[in-house]
Short mmCIF file of C-alpha atoms in Angstrom, two decimals:
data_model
loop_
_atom_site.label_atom_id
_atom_site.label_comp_id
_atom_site.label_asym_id
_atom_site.label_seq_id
_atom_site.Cartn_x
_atom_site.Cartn_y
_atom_site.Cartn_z
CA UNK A 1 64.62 105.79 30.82
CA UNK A 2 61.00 104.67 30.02
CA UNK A 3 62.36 103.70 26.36
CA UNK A 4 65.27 101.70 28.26
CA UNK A 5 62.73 99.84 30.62
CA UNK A 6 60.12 98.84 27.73
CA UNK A 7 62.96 97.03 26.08
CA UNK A 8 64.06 95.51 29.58
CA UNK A 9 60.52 93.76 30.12
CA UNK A 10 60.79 90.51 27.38
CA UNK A 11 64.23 89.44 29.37
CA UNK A 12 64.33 86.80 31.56
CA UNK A 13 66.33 87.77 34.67
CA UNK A 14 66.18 84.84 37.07
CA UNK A 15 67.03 81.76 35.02
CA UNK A 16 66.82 78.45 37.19
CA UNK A 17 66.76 80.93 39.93
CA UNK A 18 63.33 81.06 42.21
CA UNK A 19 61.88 84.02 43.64
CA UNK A 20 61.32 82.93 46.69
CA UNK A 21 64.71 81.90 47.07
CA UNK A 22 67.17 84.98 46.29
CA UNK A 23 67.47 88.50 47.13
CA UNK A 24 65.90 90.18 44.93
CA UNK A 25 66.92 93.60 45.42
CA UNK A 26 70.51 92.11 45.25
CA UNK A 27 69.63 91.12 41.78
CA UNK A 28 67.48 94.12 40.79
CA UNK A 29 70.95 96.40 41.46
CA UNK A 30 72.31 94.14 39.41
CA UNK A 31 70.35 94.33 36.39
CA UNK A 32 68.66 96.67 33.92
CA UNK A 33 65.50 97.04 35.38
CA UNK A 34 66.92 97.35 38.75
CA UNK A 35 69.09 100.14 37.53
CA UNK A 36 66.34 102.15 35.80
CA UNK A 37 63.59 101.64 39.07
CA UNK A 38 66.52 102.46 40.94
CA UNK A 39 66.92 105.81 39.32
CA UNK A 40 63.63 106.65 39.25
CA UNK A 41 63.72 106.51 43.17
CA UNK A 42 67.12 108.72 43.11
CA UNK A 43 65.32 111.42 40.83
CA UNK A 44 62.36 111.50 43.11
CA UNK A 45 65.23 111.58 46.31
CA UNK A 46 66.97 114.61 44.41
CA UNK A 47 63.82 116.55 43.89
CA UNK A 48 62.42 116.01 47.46
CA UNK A 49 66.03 117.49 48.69
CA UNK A 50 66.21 119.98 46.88
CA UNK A 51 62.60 121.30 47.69
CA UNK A 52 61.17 121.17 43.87
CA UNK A 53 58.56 118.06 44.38
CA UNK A 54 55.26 119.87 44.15
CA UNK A 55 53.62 117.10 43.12
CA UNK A 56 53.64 113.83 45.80
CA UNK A 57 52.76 111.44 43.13
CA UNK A 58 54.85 109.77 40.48
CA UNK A 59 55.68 111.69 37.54
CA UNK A 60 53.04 111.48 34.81
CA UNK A 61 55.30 110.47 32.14
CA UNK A 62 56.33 107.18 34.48
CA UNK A 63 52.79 106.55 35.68
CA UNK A 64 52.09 103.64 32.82
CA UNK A 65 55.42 102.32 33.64
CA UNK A 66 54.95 102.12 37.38
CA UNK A 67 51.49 100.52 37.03
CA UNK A 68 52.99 97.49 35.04
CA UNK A 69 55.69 97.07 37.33
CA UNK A 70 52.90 96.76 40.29
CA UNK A 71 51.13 94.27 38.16
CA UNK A 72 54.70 92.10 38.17
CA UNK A 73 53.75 90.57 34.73
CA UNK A 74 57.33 90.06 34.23
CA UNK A 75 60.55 89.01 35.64
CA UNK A 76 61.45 92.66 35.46
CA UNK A 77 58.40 93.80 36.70
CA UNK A 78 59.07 91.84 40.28
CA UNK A 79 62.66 92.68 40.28
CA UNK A 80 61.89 96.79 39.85
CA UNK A 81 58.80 96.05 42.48
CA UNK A 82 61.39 94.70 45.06
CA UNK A 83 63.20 98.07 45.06
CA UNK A 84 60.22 100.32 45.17
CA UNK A 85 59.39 97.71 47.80
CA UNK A 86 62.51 98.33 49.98
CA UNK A 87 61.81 101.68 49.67
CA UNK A 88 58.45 101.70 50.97
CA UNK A 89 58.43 104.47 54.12
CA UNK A 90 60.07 106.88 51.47
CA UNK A 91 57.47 106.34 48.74
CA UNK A 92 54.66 106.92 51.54
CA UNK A 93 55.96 110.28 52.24
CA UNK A 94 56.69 111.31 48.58
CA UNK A 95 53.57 109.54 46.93
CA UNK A 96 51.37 108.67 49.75
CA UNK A 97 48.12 107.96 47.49
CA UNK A 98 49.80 105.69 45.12
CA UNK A 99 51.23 103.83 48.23
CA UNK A 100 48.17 103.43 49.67
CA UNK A 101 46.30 102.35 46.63
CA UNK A 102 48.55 100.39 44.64
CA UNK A 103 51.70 99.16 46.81
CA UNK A 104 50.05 98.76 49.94
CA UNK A 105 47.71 95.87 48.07
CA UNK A 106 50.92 93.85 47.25
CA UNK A 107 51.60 92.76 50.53
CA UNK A 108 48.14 91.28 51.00
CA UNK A 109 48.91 87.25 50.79
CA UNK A 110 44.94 86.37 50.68
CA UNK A 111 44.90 87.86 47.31
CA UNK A 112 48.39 88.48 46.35
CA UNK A 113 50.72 85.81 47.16
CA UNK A 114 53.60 85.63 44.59
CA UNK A 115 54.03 89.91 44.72
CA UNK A 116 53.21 89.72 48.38
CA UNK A 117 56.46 87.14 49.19
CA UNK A 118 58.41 89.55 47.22
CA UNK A 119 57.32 92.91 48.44
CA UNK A 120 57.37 91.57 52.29
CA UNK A 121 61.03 90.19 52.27
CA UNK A 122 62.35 93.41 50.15
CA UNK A 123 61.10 95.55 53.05
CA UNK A 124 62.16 93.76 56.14
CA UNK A 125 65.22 92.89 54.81
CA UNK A 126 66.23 96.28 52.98
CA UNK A 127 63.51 98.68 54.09
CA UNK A 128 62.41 100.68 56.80
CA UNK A 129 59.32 101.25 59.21
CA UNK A 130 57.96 104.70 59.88
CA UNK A 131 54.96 105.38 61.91
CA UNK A 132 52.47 105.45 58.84
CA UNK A 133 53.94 102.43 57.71
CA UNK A 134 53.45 100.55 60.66
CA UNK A 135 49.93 101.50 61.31
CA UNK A 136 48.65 101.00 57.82
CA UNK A 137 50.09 97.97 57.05
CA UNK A 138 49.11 96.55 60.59
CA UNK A 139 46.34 94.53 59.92
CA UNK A 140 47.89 93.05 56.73
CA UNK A 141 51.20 92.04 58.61
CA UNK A 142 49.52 90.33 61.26
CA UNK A 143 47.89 87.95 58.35
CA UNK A 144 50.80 87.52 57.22
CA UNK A 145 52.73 86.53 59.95
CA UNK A 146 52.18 82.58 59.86
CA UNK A 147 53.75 82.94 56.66
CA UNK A 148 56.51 85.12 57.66
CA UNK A 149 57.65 83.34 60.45
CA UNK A 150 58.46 80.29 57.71
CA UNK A 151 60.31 82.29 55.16
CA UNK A 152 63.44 81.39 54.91
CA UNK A 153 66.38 82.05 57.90
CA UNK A 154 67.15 86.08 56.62
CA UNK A 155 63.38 87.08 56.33
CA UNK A 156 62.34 85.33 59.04
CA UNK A 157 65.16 86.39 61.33
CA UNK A 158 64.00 89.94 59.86
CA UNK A 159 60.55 89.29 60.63
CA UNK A 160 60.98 88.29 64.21
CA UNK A 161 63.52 91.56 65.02
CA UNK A 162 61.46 94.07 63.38
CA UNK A 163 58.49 92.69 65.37
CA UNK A 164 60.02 93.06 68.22
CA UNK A 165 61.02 96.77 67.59
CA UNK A 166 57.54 97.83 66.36
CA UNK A 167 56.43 96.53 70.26
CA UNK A 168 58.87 98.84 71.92
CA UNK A 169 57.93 102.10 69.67
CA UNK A 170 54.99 103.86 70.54
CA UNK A 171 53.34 103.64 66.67
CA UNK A 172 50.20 101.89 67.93
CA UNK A 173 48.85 99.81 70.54
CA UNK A 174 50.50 95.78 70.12
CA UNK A 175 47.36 93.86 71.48
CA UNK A 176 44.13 96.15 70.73
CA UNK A 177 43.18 93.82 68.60
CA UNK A 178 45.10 90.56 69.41
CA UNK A 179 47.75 91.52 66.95
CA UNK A 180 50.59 90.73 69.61
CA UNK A 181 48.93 87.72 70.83
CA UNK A 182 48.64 86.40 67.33
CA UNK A 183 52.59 86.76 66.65
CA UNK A 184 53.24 84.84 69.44
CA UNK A 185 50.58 81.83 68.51
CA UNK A 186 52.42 82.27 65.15
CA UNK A 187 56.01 82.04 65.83
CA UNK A 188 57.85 78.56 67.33
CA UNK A 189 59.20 77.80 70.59
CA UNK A 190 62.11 78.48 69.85
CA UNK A 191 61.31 81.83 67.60
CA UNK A 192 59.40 83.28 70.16
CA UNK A 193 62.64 83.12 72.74
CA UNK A 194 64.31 84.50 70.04
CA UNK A 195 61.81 87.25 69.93
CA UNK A 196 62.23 87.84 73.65
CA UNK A 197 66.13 87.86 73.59
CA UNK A 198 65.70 90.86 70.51
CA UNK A 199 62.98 92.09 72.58
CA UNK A 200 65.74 92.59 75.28
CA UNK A 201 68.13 93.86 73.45
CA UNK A 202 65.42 96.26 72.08
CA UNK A 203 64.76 97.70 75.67
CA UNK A 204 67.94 97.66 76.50
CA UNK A 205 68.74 100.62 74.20
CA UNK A 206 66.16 102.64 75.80
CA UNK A 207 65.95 105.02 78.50
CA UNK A 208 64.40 104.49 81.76
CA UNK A 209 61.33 106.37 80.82
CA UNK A 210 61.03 104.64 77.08
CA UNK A 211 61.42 101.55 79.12
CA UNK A 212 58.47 101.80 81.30
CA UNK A 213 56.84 103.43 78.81
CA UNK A 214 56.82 99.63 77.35
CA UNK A 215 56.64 97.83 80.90
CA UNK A 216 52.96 100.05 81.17
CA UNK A 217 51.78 99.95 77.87
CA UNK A 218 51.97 96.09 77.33
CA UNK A 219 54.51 93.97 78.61
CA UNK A 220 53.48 93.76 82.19
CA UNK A 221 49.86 92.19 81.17
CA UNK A 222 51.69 90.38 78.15
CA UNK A 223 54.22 88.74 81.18
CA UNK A 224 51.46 87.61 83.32
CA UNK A 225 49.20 86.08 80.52
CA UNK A 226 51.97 83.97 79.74
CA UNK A 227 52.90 82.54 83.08
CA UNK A 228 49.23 82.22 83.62
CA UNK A 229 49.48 79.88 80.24
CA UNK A 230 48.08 82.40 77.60
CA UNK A 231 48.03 82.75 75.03
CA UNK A 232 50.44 79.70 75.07
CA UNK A 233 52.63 78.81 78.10
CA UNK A 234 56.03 79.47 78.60
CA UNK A 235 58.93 77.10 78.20
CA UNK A 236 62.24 76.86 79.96
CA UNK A 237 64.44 78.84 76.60
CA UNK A 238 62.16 81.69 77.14
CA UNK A 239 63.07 81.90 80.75
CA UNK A 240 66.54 82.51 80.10
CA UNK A 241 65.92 85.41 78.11
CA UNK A 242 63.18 86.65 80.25
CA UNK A 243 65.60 86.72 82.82
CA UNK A 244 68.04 89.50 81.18
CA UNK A 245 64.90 91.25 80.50
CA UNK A 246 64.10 91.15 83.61
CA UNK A 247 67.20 92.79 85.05
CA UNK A 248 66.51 95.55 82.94
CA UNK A 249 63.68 96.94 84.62
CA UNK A 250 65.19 98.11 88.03
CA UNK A 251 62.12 100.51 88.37
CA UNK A 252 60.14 97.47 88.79
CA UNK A 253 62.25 94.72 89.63
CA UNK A 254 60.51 93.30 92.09
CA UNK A 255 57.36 92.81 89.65
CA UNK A 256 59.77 91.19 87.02
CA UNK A 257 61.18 88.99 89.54
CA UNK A 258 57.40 87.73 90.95
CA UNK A 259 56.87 86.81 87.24
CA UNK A 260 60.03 84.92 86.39
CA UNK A 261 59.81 82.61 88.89
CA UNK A 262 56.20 82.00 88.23
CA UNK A 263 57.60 80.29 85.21
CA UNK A 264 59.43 77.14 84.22
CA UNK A 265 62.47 76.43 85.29
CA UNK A 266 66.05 77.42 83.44
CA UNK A 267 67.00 74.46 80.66
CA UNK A 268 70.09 73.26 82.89
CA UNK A 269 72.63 75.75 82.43
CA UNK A 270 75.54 77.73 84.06
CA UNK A 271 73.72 80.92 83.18
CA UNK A 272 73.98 83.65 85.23
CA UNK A 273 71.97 87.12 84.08
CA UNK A 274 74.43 89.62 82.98
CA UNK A 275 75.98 92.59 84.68
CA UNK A 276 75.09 91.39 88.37
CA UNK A 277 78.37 92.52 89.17
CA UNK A 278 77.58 96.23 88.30
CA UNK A 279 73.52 95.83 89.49
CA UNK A 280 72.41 98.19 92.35
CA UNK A 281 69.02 95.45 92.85
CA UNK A 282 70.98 93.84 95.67
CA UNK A 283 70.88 97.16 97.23
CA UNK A 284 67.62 98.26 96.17
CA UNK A 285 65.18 95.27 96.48
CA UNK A 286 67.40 92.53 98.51
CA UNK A 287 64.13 89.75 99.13
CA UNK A 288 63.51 90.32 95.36
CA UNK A 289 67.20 90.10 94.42
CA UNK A 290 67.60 86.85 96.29
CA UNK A 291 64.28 85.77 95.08
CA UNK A 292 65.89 85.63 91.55
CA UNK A 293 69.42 84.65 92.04
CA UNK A 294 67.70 81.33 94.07
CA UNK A 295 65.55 80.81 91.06
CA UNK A 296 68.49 80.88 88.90
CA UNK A 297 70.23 78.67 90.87
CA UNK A 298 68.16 75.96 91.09
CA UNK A 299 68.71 75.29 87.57
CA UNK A 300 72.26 74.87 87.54
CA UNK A 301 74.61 72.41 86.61
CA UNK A 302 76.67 69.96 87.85
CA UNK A 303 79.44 72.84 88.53
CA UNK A 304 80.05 76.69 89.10
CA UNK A 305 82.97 78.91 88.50
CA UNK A 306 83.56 81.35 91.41
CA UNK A 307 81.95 84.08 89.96
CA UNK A 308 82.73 87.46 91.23
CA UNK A 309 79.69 88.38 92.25
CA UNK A 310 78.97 85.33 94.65
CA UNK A 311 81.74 86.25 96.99
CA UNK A 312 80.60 89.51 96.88
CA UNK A 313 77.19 89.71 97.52
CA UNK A 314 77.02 89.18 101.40
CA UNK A 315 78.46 93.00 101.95
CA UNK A 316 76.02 94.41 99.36
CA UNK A 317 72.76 93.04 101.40
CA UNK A 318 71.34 95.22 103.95
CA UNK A 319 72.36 93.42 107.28
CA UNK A 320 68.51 91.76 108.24
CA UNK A 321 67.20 88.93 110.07
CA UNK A 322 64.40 88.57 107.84
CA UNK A 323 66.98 87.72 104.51
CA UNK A 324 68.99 84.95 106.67
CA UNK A 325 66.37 82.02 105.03
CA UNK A 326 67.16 83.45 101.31
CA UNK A 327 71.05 83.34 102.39
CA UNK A 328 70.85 79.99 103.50
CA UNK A 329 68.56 79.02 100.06
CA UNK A 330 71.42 80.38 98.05
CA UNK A 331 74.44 78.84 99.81
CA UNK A 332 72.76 75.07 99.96
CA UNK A 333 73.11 75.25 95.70
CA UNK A 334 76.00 76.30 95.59
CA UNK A 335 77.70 73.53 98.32
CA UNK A 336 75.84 70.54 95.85
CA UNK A 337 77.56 72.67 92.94
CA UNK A 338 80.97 72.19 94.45
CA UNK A 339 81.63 75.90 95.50
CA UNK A 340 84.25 75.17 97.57
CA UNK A 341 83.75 78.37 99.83
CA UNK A 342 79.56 77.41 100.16
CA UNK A 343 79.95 76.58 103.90
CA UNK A 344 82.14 79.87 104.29
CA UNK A 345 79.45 82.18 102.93
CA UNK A 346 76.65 80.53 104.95
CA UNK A 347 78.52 80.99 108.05
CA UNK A 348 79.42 84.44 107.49
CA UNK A 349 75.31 84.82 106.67
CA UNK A 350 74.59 83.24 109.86
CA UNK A 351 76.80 86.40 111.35
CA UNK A 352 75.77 89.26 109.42
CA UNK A 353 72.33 88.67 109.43
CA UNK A 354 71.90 87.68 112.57
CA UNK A 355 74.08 90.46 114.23
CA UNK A 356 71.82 93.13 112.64
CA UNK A 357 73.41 96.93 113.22
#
């Protein structure tokens, strides 16, 4: 195989083709020097599984091979490099020193910007993160992330998810060092509500003590720094989202709620957060369910379908005087929004609130 690559290395791979601008592992399992690296990964797979790997490091025999391909001389070079790349959590389990010394370094844009474009977009879009990944390569991604946040639709959308997940796992702390404030300065309006809405969908998956877990550790202050203006304030896109995400922390919904409306208001919309229908926060925190439901409201449109959960709400709210002004707040919207059954509601407010029991 190290016979086969040597004669793979004068061959030019990518044509009119540009780097930046393709998949390279795509192409590297697609040609020779692809199929070789790619073997050289399977034989060190086989050996780890079936328990003969004594020695965490590459094979002598492959070391001269392996320290030309990290020098990406050649097109073949950067196409092998993209694999070993993708496969960078499994190399720093089964030849942490060599990761450490020699692939690590690619991903460093201040001094290795061709191999570093390469090696980034092969991982996020083909690799995975482990816990040693994540916290050695920590202060090198957060360099990078100007870049990566302008690399092209699939890397970037890449980029901006796996950020996202690395907040919710518990591999290190996101703002010790400004790291999580400097993604957000990096990424666009726009990109950083699309980081919140992954973020969401990210905690969503979680259980309720994984989700506080995250609530504690950083998104609480994170949430008030921003409506508070810092790092950079927030803008009406990243309310929507932060409005699912708030809905997802019932523990502390009443928290999540005095934040939300802090910010700016909903672009205009019909949006409504999801799953109010099958919510217990009506229940469970009535001023701070009505708190949020007015906020929402008061970015509506010109219209609103009878949604189930309007006509149902009255009978979910605990029957008290004190929630009549909220009722009333909620029904006015809805009467300029051509509700037809606006007037209804409030009157039948006016009676259970009023008659408490």
């Amino acid at each position: 195989s190290v016979l086969l690559w040597r004669s793979s290395r004068g061959i030019v791979y990518l044509k009119e083709e540009k780097a930046d601008e393709i998949d390279l592992v795509d192409l590297a399992l697609n040609r020779a020097p692809g199929w070789i690296a790619e073997f050289w990964l399977l034989q060190k797979q086989a050996s780890v599984e079936k328990g003969n790997e004594t020695n965490l490091e590459w094979a002598d025999i492959l070391q001269p091979a392996i320290s030309e391909i990290i020098l990406a001389k050649t097109e073949a070079d950067l196409l092998s490099l993209s694999l070993l790349a993708s496969s960078l959590s499994f190399l720093r389990r089964h030849a942490p020193s060599w990761t450490q010394e020699f692939l690590y370094p690619c991903f460093n844009f201040d001094t290795q910007n061709k191999r570093a474009g390469v090696v980034w977009a092969s991982h996020l879009v083909h690799g995975s993160w482990s816990r040693d990944t994540a916290l050695e390569l920590r202060p090198v991604m957060r360099v990078a992330f100007k870049i990566l946040a302008n690399s092209g639709d699939r890397v970037t959308s890449e980029f901006i998810g796996q950020s996202a997940m690395l907040t919710c796992e518990d591999f290190f702390e996101v703002n010790s060092d400004g790291w999580l404030t400097q993604l957000t300065l990096s990424l666009s309006p726009d990109q950083r509500a699309t980081w919140i809405r992954m973020l969401t969908g990210r905690i969503g998956k979680l259980t309720r003590e994984s989700r506080m877990r995250v609530w504690s550790r950083w998104l609480h202050t994170y949430w008030c720094d921003r409506a508070d203006g810092s790092p950079v304030a927030l803008i009406g896109v990243e309310s929507e989202e932060l409005a699912d995400l708030a809905f997802l922390f019932d523990e502390v919904f009443p928290q999540a709620v005095a934040l939300l409306v802090r910010g700016p208001k909903l672009p205009k919309t019909n949006f409504l957060p999801r799953e109010l229908s099958e919510s217990e926060l009506p229940e469970r925190y009535p001023e701070a369910f009505m708190d949020a439901i007015n906020w929402v409201l008061s970015s509506m449109k010109d219209y609103i379908s009878p949604h189930p959960m309007l006509m149902g709400l009255l009978s979910r709210l605990p029957r008290r005087r004190s929630l009549l002004n909220s009722w009333v707040t909620f029904c006015d919207p809805l009467s300029d929004l051509h509700f037809e059954k606006a007037r209804f509601l409030e009157s039948e407010g006016q009676k259970w609130f009023i008659n408490e029991g």
